[in-house]
């Protein structure tokens, strides 16, 4: 198994069969398994007393793959050594507030078993308020998203590759094609080609994690979509929608079920 392979790699390091690194920098630490963090701990020369042997960066708000656990269980001690980053450089203040409201009422951990406080969080720029549209049918949703994208493209400030629609829905892709708008599906384990390939990006929420776009359409007009009863949704579902909303820098559209 994948976890078994990670375990074998850790054993090889602990047996002295692999040279440790001088510095280890880990991003998206909230999505690492316990065994993966133990591997990271083994790779880092913490006992050697060097400068900055290990640095973890993570965000419990974006945990969409596994349940939480303190990194101290992996032998990584961060108490008294951690710092919370409060400045958001990617999304507008309006989108940041909308996204954080998706998680309102939840206790999000700081990767070491303590609750994160979001007081003082702020973005460095402002933008328009997220647009929320209620739709009765999938066809109405597709029509609303097409009209929104046409408006973005009209004044030339947005290129198609700077716009994303998630989750992936064939009906929306067909509607965009019928309107003469190119699309490009983001598939697993394939890079976003950026400006080299035109087309509105379409993909699952998990696939667009780690990416950013000037504008994101969050297509949630299905009755079973957690966004339609977000206060009662599972924590992982809420974190997924938080991730999707925060992929947007300037413009965010959310369609809900009417």
mmCIF file with all atom_site columns, C-alpha atoms in Angstrom, residues 52-145:
data_model
loop_
_atom_site.group_PDB
_atom_site.id
_atom_site.type_symbol
_atom_site.label_atom_id
_atom_site.label_alt_id
_atom_site.label_comp_id
_atom_site.label_asym_id
_atom_site.label_entity_id
_atom_site.label_seq_id
_atom_site.pdbx_PDB_ins_code
_atom_site.Cartn_x
_atom_site.Cartn_y
_atom_site.Cartn_z
_atom_site.occupancy
_atom_site.B_iso_or_equiv
_atom_site.pdbx_formal_charge
_atom_site.auth_seq_id
_atom_site.auth_comp_id
_atom_site.auth_asym_id
_atom_site.auth_atom_id
_atom_site.pdbx_PDB_model_num
ATOM 1  C CA . UNK A 1 52  ? 16.019  25.517 10.815  1.00 0.00 ? 52  UNK A CA 1
ATOM 2  C CA . UNK A 1 53  ? 16.194  21.758 10.279  1.00 0.00 ? 53  UNK A CA 1
ATOM 3  C CA . UNK A 1 54  ? 12.415  21.431 9.778   1.00 0.00 ? 54  UNK A CA 1
ATOM 4  C CA . UNK A 1 55  ? 9.641   23.855 8.829   1.00 0.00 ? 55  UNK A CA 1
ATOM 5  C CA . UNK A 1 56  ? 5.982   22.874 8.415   1.00 0.00 ? 56  UNK A CA 1
ATOM 6  C CA . UNK A 1 57  ? 3.349   25.030 6.713   1.00 0.00 ? 57  UNK A CA 1
ATOM 7  C CA . UNK A 1 58  ? -0.277  23.963 6.922   1.00 0.00 ? 58  UNK A CA 1
ATOM 8  C CA . UNK A 1 59  ? -3.860  25.151 7.223   1.00 0.00 ? 59  UNK A CA 1
ATOM 9  C CA . UNK A 1 60  ? -6.460  23.114 9.070   1.00 0.00 ? 60  UNK A CA 1
ATOM 10 C CA . UNK A 1 61  ? -9.196  24.984 7.172   1.00 0.00 ? 61  UNK A CA 1
ATOM 11 C CA . UNK A 1 62  ? -8.016  23.197 4.009   1.00 0.00 ? 62  UNK A CA 1
ATOM 12 C CA . UNK A 1 63  ? -7.902  19.658 5.402   1.00 0.00 ? 63  UNK A CA 1
ATOM 13 C CA . UNK A 1 64  ? -9.941  17.628 2.903   1.00 0.00 ? 64  UNK A CA 1
ATOM 14 C CA . UNK A 1 65  ? -8.264  14.220 2.926   1.00 0.00 ? 65  UNK A CA 1
ATOM 15 C CA . UNK A 1 66  ? -8.113  12.941 6.495   1.00 0.00 ? 66  UNK A CA 1
ATOM 16 C CA . UNK A 1 67  ? -9.116  13.484 10.108  1.00 0.00 ? 67  UNK A CA 1
ATOM 17 C CA . UNK A 1 68  ? -7.004  15.765 12.267  1.00 0.00 ? 68  UNK A CA 1
ATOM 18 C CA . UNK A 1 69  ? -4.301  14.685 14.689  1.00 0.00 ? 69  UNK A CA 1
ATOM 19 C CA . UNK A 1 70  ? -1.518  16.620 16.447  1.00 0.00 ? 70  UNK A CA 1
ATOM 20 C CA . UNK A 1 71  ? 1.845   16.589 14.669  1.00 0.00 ? 71  UNK A CA 1
ATOM 21 C CA . UNK A 1 72  ? 3.418   15.852 18.063  1.00 0.00 ? 72  UNK A CA 1
ATOM 22 C CA . UNK A 1 73  ? 2.261   12.248 17.570  1.00 0.00 ? 73  UNK A CA 1
ATOM 23 C CA . UNK A 1 74  ? 4.829   12.049 14.792  1.00 0.00 ? 74  UNK A CA 1
ATOM 24 C CA . UNK A 1 75  ? 7.573   13.278 17.111  1.00 0.00 ? 75  UNK A CA 1
ATOM 25 C CA . UNK A 1 76  ? 7.433   16.841 15.767  1.00 0.00 ? 76  UNK A CA 1
ATOM 26 C CA . UNK A 1 77  ? 7.293   19.392 18.574  1.00 0.00 ? 77  UNK A CA 1
ATOM 27 C CA . UNK A 1 78  ? 5.925   22.789 17.515  1.00 0.00 ? 78  UNK A CA 1
ATOM 28 C CA . UNK A 1 79  ? 4.653   24.218 20.796  1.00 0.00 ? 79  UNK A CA 1
ATOM 29 C CA . UNK A 1 80  ? 6.351   27.537 21.407  1.00 0.00 ? 80  UNK A CA 1
ATOM 30 C CA . UNK A 1 81  ? 7.871   27.424 17.926  1.00 0.00 ? 81  UNK A CA 1
ATOM 31 C CA . UNK A 1 82  ? 4.836   28.078 15.736  1.00 0.00 ? 82  UNK A CA 1
ATOM 32 C CA . UNK A 1 83  ? 3.456   31.252 14.219  1.00 0.00 ? 83  UNK A CA 1
ATOM 33 C CA . UNK A 1 84  ? 0.043   31.889 12.674  1.00 0.00 ? 84  UNK A CA 1
ATOM 34 C CA . UNK A 1 85  ? 0.055   33.786 9.396   1.00 0.00 ? 85  UNK A CA 1
ATOM 35 C CA . UNK A 1 86  ? -2.784  36.328 9.321   1.00 0.00 ? 86  UNK A CA 1
ATOM 36 C CA . UNK A 1 87  ? -2.334  38.119 5.978   1.00 0.00 ? 87  UNK A CA 1
ATOM 37 C CA . UNK A 1 88  ? -4.091  36.695 2.913   1.00 0.00 ? 88  UNK A CA 1
ATOM 38 C CA . UNK A 1 89  ? -2.359  37.672 -0.318  1.00 0.00 ? 89  UNK A CA 1
ATOM 39 C CA . UNK A 1 90  ? -4.407  35.563 -2.733  1.00 0.00 ? 90  UNK A CA 1
ATOM 40 C CA . UNK A 1 91  ? -8.090  36.312 -2.255  1.00 0.00 ? 91  UNK A CA 1
ATOM 41 C CA . UNK A 1 92  ? -9.968  39.569 -1.808  1.00 0.00 ? 92  UNK A CA 1
ATOM 42 C CA . UNK A 1 93  ? -11.273 40.536 1.624   1.00 0.00 ? 93  UNK A CA 1
ATOM 43 C CA . UNK A 1 94  ? -14.833 39.871 0.456   1.00 0.00 ? 94  UNK A CA 1
ATOM 44 C CA . UNK A 1 95  ? -14.055 36.346 -0.760  1.00 0.00 ? 95  UNK A CA 1
ATOM 45 C CA . UNK A 1 96  ? -12.012 35.589 2.364   1.00 0.00 ? 96  UNK A CA 1
ATOM 46 C CA . UNK A 1 97  ? -14.935 36.525 4.615   1.00 0.00 ? 97  UNK A CA 1
ATOM 47 C CA . UNK A 1 98  ? -17.400 34.489 2.526   1.00 0.00 ? 98  UNK A CA 1
ATOM 48 C CA . UNK A 1 99  ? -15.127 31.446 2.634   1.00 0.00 ? 99  UNK A CA 1
ATOM 49 C CA . UNK A 1 100 ? -14.544 31.673 6.370   1.00 0.00 ? 100 UNK A CA 1
ATOM 50 C CA . UNK A 1 101 ? -18.315 31.882 6.915   1.00 0.00 ? 101 UNK A CA 1
ATOM 51 C CA . UNK A 1 102 ? -18.594 28.415 5.331   1.00 0.00 ? 102 UNK A CA 1
ATOM 52 C CA . UNK A 1 103 ? -16.690 27.073 8.355   1.00 0.00 ? 103 UNK A CA 1
ATOM 53 C CA . UNK A 1 104 ? -18.483 29.211 10.938  1.00 0.00 ? 104 UNK A CA 1
ATOM 54 C CA . UNK A 1 105 ? -19.132 27.303 14.162  1.00 0.00 ? 105 UNK A CA 1
ATOM 55 C CA . UNK A 1 106 ? -16.480 24.667 13.517  1.00 0.00 ? 106 UNK A CA 1
ATOM 56 C CA . UNK A 1 107 ? -13.417 24.238 15.693  1.00 0.00 ? 107 UNK A CA 1
ATOM 57 C CA . UNK A 1 108 ? -10.476 24.101 13.275  1.00 0.00 ? 108 UNK A CA 1
ATOM 58 C CA . UNK A 1 109 ? -7.237  22.798 14.735  1.00 0.00 ? 109 UNK A CA 1
ATOM 59 C CA . UNK A 1 110 ? -3.800  24.384 14.395  1.00 0.00 ? 110 UNK A CA 1
ATOM 60 C CA . UNK A 1 111 ? -2.136  21.032 13.493  1.00 0.00 ? 111 UNK A CA 1
ATOM 61 C CA . UNK A 1 112 ? -1.206  20.376 17.107  1.00 0.00 ? 112 UNK A CA 1
ATOM 62 C CA . UNK A 1 113 ? -4.542  19.805 18.814  1.00 0.00 ? 113 UNK A CA 1
ATOM 63 C CA . UNK A 1 114 ? -5.407  23.422 19.618  1.00 0.00 ? 114 UNK A CA 1
ATOM 64 C CA . UNK A 1 115 ? -8.214  25.519 18.111  1.00 0.00 ? 115 UNK A CA 1
ATOM 65 C CA . UNK A 1 116 ? -7.246  28.147 15.547  1.00 0.00 ? 116 UNK A CA 1
ATOM 66 C CA . UNK A 1 117 ? -8.308  31.732 16.206  1.00 0.00 ? 117 UNK A CA 1
ATOM 67 C CA . UNK A 1 118 ? -9.042  33.755 13.056  1.00 0.00 ? 118 UNK A CA 1
ATOM 68 C CA . UNK A 1 119 ? -9.192  37.166 14.712  1.00 0.00 ? 119 UNK A CA 1
ATOM 69 C CA . UNK A 1 120 ? -6.902  39.560 12.921  1.00 0.00 ? 120 UNK A CA 1
ATOM 70 C CA . UNK A 1 121 ? -7.046  37.710 9.607   1.00 0.00 ? 121 UNK A CA 1
ATOM 71 C CA . UNK A 1 122 ? -7.301  40.062 6.631   1.00 0.00 ? 122 UNK A CA 1
ATOM 72 C CA . UNK A 1 123 ? -6.591  40.305 2.913   1.00 0.00 ? 123 UNK A CA 1
ATOM 73 C CA . UNK A 1 124 ? -4.345  42.892 1.300   1.00 0.00 ? 124 UNK A CA 1
ATOM 74 C CA . UNK A 1 125 ? -6.914  43.950 -1.302  1.00 0.00 ? 125 UNK A CA 1
ATOM 75 C CA . UNK A 1 126 ? -10.662 44.357 -1.749  1.00 0.00 ? 126 UNK A CA 1
ATOM 76 C CA . UNK A 1 127 ? -13.012 43.274 -4.534  1.00 0.00 ? 127 UNK A CA 1
ATOM 77 C CA . UNK A 1 128 ? -16.669 42.735 -5.392  1.00 0.00 ? 128 UNK A CA 1
ATOM 78 C CA . UNK A 1 129 ? -18.912 40.732 -3.102  1.00 0.00 ? 129 UNK A CA 1
ATOM 79 C CA . UNK A 1 130 ? -19.362 37.069 -4.108  1.00 0.00 ? 130 UNK A CA 1
ATOM 80 C CA . UNK A 1 131 ? -22.400 36.581 -6.337  1.00 0.00 ? 131 UNK A CA 1
ATOM 81 C CA . UNK A 1 132 ? -24.924 33.962 -5.152  1.00 0.00 ? 132 UNK A CA 1
ATOM 82 C CA . UNK A 1 133 ? -27.607 32.778 -7.591  1.00 0.00 ? 133 UNK A CA 1
ATOM 83 C CA . UNK A 1 134 ? -30.432 30.338 -6.781  1.00 0.00 ? 134 UNK A CA 1
ATOM 84 C CA . UNK A 1 135 ? -31.291 27.944 -9.625  1.00 0.00 ? 135 UNK A CA 1
ATOM 85 C CA . UNK A 1 136 ? -34.240 25.563 -9.939  1.00 0.00 ? 136 UNK A CA 1
ATOM 86 C CA . UNK A 1 137 ? -32.773 23.144 -12.492 1.00 0.00 ? 137 UNK A CA 1
ATOM 87 C CA . UNK A 1 138 ? -29.371 22.023 -13.802 1.00 0.00 ? 138 UNK A CA 1
ATOM 88 C CA . UNK A 1 139 ? -30.166 23.783 -17.079 1.00 0.00 ? 139 UNK A CA 1
ATOM 89 C CA . UNK A 1 140 ? -30.859 27.040 -15.253 1.00 0.00 ? 140 UNK A CA 1
ATOM 90 C CA . UNK A 1 141 ? -27.575 26.675 -13.387 1.00 0.00 ? 141 UNK A CA 1
ATOM 91 C CA . UNK A 1 142 ? -25.633 26.095 -16.610 1.00 0.00 ? 142 UNK A CA 1
ATOM 92 C CA . UNK A 1 143 ? -27.295 29.144 -18.184 1.00 0.00 ? 143 UNK A CA 1
ATOM 93 C CA . UNK A 1 144 ? -26.403 31.326 -15.169 1.00 0.00 ? 144 UNK A CA 1
ATOM 94 C CA . UNK A 1 145 ? -22.759 30.237 -15.231 1.00 0.00 ? 145 UNK A CA 1
#
